[in-house]
XYZ file of C-alpha atoms in Angstrom:
441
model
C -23.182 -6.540 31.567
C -19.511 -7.023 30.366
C -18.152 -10.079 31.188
C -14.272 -10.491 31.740
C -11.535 -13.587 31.916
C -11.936 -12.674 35.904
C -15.654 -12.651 35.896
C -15.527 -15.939 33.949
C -13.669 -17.114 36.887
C -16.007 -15.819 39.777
C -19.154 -17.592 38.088
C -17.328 -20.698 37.779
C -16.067 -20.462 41.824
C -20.046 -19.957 42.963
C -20.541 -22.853 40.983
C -18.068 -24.848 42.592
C -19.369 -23.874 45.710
C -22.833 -25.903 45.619
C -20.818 -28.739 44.555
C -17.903 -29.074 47.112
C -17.968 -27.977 50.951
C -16.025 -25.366 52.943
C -12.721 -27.233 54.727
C -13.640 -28.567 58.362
C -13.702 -25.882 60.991
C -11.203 -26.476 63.222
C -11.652 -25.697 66.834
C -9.754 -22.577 68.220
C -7.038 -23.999 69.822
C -5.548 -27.530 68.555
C -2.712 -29.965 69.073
C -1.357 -32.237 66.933
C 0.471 -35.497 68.201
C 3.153 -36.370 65.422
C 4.887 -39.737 65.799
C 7.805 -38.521 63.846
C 8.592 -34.337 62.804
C 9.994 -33.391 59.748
C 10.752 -29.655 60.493
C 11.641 -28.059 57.037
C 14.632 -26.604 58.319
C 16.827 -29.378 57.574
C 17.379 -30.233 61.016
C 17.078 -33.896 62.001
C 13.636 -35.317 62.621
C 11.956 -35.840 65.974
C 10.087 -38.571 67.889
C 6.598 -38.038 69.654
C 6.191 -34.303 69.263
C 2.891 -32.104 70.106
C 2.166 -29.345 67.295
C 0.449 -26.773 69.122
C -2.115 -24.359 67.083
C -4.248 -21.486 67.616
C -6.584 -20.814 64.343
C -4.314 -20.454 61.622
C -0.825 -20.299 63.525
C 1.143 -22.855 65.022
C 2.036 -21.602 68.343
C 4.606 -23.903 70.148
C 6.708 -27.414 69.612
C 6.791 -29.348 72.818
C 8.330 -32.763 73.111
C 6.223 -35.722 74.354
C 2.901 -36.091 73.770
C 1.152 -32.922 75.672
C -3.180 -32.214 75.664
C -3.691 -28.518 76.654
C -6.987 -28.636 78.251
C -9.899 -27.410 75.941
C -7.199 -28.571 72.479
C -8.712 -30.952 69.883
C -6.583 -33.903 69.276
C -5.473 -35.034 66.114
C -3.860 -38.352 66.652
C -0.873 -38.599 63.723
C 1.046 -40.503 66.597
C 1.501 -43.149 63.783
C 2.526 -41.054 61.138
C 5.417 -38.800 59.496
C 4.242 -35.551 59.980
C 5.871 -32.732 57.721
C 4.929 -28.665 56.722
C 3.367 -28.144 53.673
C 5.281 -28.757 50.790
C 5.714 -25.657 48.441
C 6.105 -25.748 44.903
C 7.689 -22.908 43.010
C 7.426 -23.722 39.570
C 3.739 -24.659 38.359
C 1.250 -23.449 35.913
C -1.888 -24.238 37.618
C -4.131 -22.683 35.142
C -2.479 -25.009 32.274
C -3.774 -28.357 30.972
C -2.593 -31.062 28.548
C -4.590 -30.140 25.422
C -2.590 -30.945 22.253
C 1.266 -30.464 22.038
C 0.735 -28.125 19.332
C 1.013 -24.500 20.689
C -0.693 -22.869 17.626
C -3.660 -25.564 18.420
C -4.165 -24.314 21.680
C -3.711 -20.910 20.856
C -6.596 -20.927 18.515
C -8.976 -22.916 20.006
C -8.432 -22.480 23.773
C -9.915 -19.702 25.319
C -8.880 -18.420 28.893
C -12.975 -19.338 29.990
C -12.194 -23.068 30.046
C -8.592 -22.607 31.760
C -10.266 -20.742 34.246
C -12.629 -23.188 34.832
C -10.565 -26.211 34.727
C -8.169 -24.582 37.089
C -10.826 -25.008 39.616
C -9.834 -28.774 39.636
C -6.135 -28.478 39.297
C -5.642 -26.101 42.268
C -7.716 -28.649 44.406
C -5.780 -31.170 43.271
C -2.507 -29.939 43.696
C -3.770 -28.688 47.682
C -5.204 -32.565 48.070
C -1.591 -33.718 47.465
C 0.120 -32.010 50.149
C 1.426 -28.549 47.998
C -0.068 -25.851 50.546
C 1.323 -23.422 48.668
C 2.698 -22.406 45.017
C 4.252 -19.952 42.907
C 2.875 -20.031 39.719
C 5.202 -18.555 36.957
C 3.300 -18.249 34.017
C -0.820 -17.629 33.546
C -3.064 -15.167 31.731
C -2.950 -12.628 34.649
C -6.655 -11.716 34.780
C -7.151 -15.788 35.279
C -4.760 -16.054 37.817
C -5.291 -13.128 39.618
C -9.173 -13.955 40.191
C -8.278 -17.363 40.592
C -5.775 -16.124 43.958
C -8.759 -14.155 45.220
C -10.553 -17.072 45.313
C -8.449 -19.027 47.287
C -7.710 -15.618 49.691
C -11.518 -15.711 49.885
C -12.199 -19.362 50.714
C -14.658 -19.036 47.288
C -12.790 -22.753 46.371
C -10.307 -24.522 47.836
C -6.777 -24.462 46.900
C -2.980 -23.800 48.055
C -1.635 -20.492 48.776
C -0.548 -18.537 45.614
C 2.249 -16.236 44.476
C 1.810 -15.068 41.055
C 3.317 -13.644 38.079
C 1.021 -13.422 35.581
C 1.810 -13.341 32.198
C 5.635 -13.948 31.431
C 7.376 -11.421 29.537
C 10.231 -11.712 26.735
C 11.376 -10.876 23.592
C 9.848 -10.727 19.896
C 10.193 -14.250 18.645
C 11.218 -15.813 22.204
C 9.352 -18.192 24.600
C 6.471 -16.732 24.807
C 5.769 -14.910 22.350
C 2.538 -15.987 21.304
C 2.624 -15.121 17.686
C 5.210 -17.690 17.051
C 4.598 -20.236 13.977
C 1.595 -18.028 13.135
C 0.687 -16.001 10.221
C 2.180 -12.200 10.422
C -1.139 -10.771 10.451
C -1.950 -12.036 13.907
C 0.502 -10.396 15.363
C -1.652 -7.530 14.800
C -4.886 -9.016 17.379
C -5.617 -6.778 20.420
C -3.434 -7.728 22.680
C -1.581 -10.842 21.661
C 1.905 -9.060 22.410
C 1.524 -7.543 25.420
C 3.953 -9.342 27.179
C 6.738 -8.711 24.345
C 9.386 -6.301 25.244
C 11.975 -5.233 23.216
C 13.347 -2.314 25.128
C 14.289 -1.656 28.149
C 11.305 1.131 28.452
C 9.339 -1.564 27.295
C 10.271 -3.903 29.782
C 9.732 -1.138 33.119
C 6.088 -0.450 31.411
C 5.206 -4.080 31.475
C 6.486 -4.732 35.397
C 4.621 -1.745 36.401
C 1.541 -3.044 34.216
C 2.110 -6.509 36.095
C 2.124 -5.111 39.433
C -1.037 -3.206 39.358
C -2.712 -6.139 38.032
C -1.900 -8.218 40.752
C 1.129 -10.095 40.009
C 3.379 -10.935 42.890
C 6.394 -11.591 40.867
C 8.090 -11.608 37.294
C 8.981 -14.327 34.743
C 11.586 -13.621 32.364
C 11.976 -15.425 29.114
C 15.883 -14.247 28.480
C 16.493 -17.375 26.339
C 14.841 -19.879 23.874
C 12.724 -22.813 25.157
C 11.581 -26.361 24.109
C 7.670 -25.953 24.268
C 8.116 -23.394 21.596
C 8.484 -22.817 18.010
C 11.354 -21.504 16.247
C 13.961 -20.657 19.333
C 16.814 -22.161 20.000
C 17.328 -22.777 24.421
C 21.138 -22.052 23.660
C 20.462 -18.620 22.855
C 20.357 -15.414 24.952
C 17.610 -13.639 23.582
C 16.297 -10.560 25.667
C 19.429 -7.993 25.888
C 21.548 -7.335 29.158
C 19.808 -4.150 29.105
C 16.106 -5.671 28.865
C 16.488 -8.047 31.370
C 18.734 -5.522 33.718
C 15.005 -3.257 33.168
C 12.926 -5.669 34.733
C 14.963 -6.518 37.699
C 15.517 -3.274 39.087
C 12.003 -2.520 38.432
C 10.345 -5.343 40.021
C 12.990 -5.037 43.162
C 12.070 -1.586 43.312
C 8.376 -2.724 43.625
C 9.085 -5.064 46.175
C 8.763 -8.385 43.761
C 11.133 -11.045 42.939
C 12.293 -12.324 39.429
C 12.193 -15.813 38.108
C 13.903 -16.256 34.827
C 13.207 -19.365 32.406
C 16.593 -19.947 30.919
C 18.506 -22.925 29.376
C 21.543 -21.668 27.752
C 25.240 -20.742 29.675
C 24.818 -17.050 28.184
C 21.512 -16.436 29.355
C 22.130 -18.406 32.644
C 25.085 -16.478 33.672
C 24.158 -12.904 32.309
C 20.756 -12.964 34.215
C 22.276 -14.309 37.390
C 25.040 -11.381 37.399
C 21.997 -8.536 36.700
C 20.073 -9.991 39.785
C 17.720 -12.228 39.367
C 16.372 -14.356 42.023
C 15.557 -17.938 40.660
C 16.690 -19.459 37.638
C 14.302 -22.048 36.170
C 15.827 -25.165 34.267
C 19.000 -23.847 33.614
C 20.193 -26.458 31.684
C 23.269 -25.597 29.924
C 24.916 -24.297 33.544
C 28.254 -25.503 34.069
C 30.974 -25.226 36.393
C 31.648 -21.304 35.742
C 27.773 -20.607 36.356
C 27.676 -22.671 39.443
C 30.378 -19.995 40.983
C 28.286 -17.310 39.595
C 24.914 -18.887 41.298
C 27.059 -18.801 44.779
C 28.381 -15.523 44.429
C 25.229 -13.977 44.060
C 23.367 -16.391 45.413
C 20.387 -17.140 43.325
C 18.227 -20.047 43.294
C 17.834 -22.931 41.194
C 14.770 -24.087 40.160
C 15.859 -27.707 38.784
C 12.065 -28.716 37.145
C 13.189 -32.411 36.922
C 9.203 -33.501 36.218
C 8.550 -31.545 33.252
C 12.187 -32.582 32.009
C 11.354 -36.399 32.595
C 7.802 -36.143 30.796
C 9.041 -34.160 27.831
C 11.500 -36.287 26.845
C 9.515 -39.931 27.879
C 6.978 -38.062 25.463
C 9.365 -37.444 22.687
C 10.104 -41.081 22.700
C 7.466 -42.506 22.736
C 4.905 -40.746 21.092
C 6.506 -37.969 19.199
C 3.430 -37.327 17.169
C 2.029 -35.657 20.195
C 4.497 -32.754 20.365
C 5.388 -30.513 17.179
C 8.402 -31.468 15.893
C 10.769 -28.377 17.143
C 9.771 -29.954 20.767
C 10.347 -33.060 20.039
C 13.686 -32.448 18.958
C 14.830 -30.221 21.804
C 13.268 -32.245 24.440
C 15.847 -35.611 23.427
C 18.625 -33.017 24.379
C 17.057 -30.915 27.477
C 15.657 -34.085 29.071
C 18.677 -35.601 30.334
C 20.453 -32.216 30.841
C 18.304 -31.143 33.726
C 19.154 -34.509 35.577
C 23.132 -33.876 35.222
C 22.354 -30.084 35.827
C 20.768 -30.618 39.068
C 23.349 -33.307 40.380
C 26.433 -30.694 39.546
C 24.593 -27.995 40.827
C 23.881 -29.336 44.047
C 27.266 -30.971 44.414
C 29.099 -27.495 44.073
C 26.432 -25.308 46.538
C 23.952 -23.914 44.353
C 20.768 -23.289 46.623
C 17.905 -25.554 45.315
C 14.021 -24.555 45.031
C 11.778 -27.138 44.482
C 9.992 -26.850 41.131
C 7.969 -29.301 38.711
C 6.883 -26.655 35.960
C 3.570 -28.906 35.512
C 1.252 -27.713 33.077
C -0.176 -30.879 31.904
C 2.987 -32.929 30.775
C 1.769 -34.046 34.507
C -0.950 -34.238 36.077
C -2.045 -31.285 38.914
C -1.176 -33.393 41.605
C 2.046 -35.761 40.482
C 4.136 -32.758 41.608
C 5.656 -35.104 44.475
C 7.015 -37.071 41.846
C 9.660 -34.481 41.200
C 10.951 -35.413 44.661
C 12.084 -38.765 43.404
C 14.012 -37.623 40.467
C 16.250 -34.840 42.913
C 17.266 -38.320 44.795
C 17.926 -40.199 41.788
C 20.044 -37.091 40.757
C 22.197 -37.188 43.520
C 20.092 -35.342 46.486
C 19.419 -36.231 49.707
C 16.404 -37.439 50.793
C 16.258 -34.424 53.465
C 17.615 -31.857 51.492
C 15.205 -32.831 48.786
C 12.412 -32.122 51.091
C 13.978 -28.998 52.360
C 14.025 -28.217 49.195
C 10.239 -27.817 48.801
C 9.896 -26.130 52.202
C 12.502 -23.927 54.026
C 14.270 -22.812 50.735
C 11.112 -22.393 48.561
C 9.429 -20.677 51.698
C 13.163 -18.495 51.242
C 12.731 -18.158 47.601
C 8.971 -16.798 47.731
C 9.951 -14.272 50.683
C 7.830 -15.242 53.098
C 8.509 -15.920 57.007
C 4.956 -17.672 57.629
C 5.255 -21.003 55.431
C 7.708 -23.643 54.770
C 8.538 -24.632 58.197
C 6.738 -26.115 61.216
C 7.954 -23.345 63.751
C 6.211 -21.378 65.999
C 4.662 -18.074 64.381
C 4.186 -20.128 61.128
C 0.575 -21.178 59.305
C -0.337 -24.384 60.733
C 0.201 -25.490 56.992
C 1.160 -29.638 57.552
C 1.212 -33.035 56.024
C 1.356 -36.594 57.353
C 2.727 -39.438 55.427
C 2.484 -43.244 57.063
C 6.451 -44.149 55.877
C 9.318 -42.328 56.679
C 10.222 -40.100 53.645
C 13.941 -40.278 54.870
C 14.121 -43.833 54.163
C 11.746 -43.370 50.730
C 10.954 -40.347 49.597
C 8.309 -41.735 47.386
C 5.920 -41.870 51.015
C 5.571 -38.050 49.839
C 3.593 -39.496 46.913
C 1.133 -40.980 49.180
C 0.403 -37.829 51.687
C -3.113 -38.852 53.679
C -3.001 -35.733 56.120
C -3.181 -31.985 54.261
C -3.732 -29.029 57.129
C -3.721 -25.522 55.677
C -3.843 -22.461 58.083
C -5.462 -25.198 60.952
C -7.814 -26.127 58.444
C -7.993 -30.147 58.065
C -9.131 -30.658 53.922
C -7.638 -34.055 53.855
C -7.654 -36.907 56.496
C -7.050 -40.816 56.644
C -6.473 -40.289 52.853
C -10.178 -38.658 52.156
C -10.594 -35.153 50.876
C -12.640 -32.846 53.392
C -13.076 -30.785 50.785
């Protein structure tokens, strides 16, 4: 028998099956009494208001507390209750190893990511995040590890995937970087390189019939990597130009990781959906977000924890890193409060891969206030617009027609939106897997 990365994965779920139980069954139909509502939809909140649910779908909002006969009650009249929050930048495959990418590239193997991912996507689903785009993952891993999910094999948020992220020769991601030449020449270790823009159609299509939902772009230099510079644009107009009409054409969006003003503004203008980080934006690329209106994707958490890492324990990270994350650190903060203050549309996105933990993503909510965001618009942040920026009409909000995807806090998030740290409720598609703070799951 030939065993695969996805096969790997499957084992490893059957495992986890004898050692965690199936989410409670909920009863057909089901209403929930919330003391306060946090819609999604930016919309002020409500007092005393009855979510109504049939299986997976939340079928009406009523003011007052109602009881349709033959509903199971679940009493959150004390409580803040909110959807579930999305996240649109994670790697929930990836774990804190050694900041040494040529480390982990040699003695990692995509077995134990699969494996440990297990863990991180119950995690992540324990802390309220009922759903996730994850932009960057060996694709066989991540594919099996959506199945999964789908297939209630192991419990875990809702997934939109891209699979492997694609770029240039020498770029982010290249996975030769800092290596000797001759491994450039292993089976498969450049895949995911493009330097053409036949090259770059071929990999899409390759993507797509692997599974991926989406794209990630590498169009400029990053700080986790060796030898590139985030400044620099460095897939051409006409590579990146490649992969966006191709994915659109398939029906998937684009997510581009890029730092620099060239990149930033280029990839924007060519169609792209989401831009993560983009660092170096500036007044000219704000204009250019609005015109075409693409997302940011702000990734304040992995910004905080590079550069608190790079301070105080630089011997973790190679030095390139280190370096780079001084100067990106504090740029995403001011990047975020300009952006917002001249329109851009903000995603919520932590890019955690082990920097934090699977889990902490809530934390990113925090540092969006402290950079000059609204407590409500920080929230809508993670549900309405990511629900916008993943394409999908059935999460994000609590409306009728939605999953009965939901969270219950016991502050008001308004007032401190560090309560969304603390979520004790988690409901996915009328499923209860977290309740009075203790995992159902």
């Amino acid at each position: 028998m030939i065993w695969g990365k996805a096969a790997a994965l499957a084992a490893c779920s059957m495992a986890t099956l004898a050692a965690v139980s199936a989410p409670a069954v909920m009863a057909k139909d089901v209403v929930v009494h919330a003391g306060r509502m946090i819609d999604g939809t930016g919309a002020a909140a409500r007092e005393k208001v009855s979510i109504l649910i049939h299986d997976d779908r939340i079928t009406a909002i009523q003011s007052g507390f109602v009881t349709p006969a033959g509903a199971e009650v679940i009493d959150l009249s004390a409580k803040t209750v909110l959807p579930g929050l999305i996240d649109t930048h994670d790697h929930i495959t990836a774990g804190w190893h050694s900041g040494d990418p040529i480390r982990n590239a040699v003695t990692r193997s995509a077995y134990e990511d699969a494996i440990e991912a297990t863990g991180f996507v119950r995690n992540t689903l324990l802390a309220g995040f009922t759903s996730v785009r994850d932009c960057g993952a060996d694709t066989q891993v991540i594919v099996a590890l959506k199945k999964s999910i789908d297939g209630a094999v192991i419990p875990g948020p809702r997934l939109w995937v891209a699979g492997t992220p694609l770029g240039p020769t020498g770029g982010h991601g290249d996975a030769v970087n800092g290596l000797r030449v001759e491994f450039a020449d292993i089976p498969h270790i450049s895949d995911n390189v493009i330097d053409s823009p036949e090259a770059a159609r071929i990999a899409v299509r390759r993507l797509k019939r692997e599974g991926a939902d989406l794209i990630k772009i590498m169009p400029s230099g990053g700080v986790m990597s060796i030898g590139d510079d985030p400044k620099h644009q460095l897939m051409t107009d006409e590579e990146i130009k490649a992969v966006i009409d191709t994915a659109h054409s398939l029906g998937m969006k684009v997510a581009a990781h890029a730092h620099g003003k060239e990149a930033i503004d280029h990839t924007i203008a060519l169609g792209v959906d989401s831009i993560e980080h983009g660092s170096y934006a500036d007044a000219g690329s704000y204009k250019i977000f609005k015109q075409y209106g693409a997302y940011l994707v702000p990734t304040m958490l992995v910004g905080e924890r590079v550069y608190q890492r790079a301070k105080e324990h630089p011997e973790q990270l190679n030095p390139s890193t280190a370096e780079k994350a001084l100067v990106i650190g504090p740029l995403l903060q001011k990047n975020l409060r300009d952006a917002y203050a001249a329109g851009v549309k903000i995603a919520f996105g932590t890019d955690t891969f082990g920097l934090s933990d699977h889990g902490e993503n809530a934390q990113e909510f925090a540092l969006m206030v402290r950079a000059g965001m609204p407590a409500m618009e920080a929230i809508k942040a993670a549900t309405a617009n990511a629900a916008d920026l993943l394409g999908s009409a059935d999460v994000g909000t609590l409306q009728a027609g939605r999953y009965a995807d939901l969270i219950a806090v016991d502050g008001d998030p308004l007032a401190d939106v560090r309560q969304l740290e603390k979520v004790g409720f988690v409901m996915k598609g009328g499923a209860v897997v977290k309740a009075d703070g203790k995992p159902m799951i």
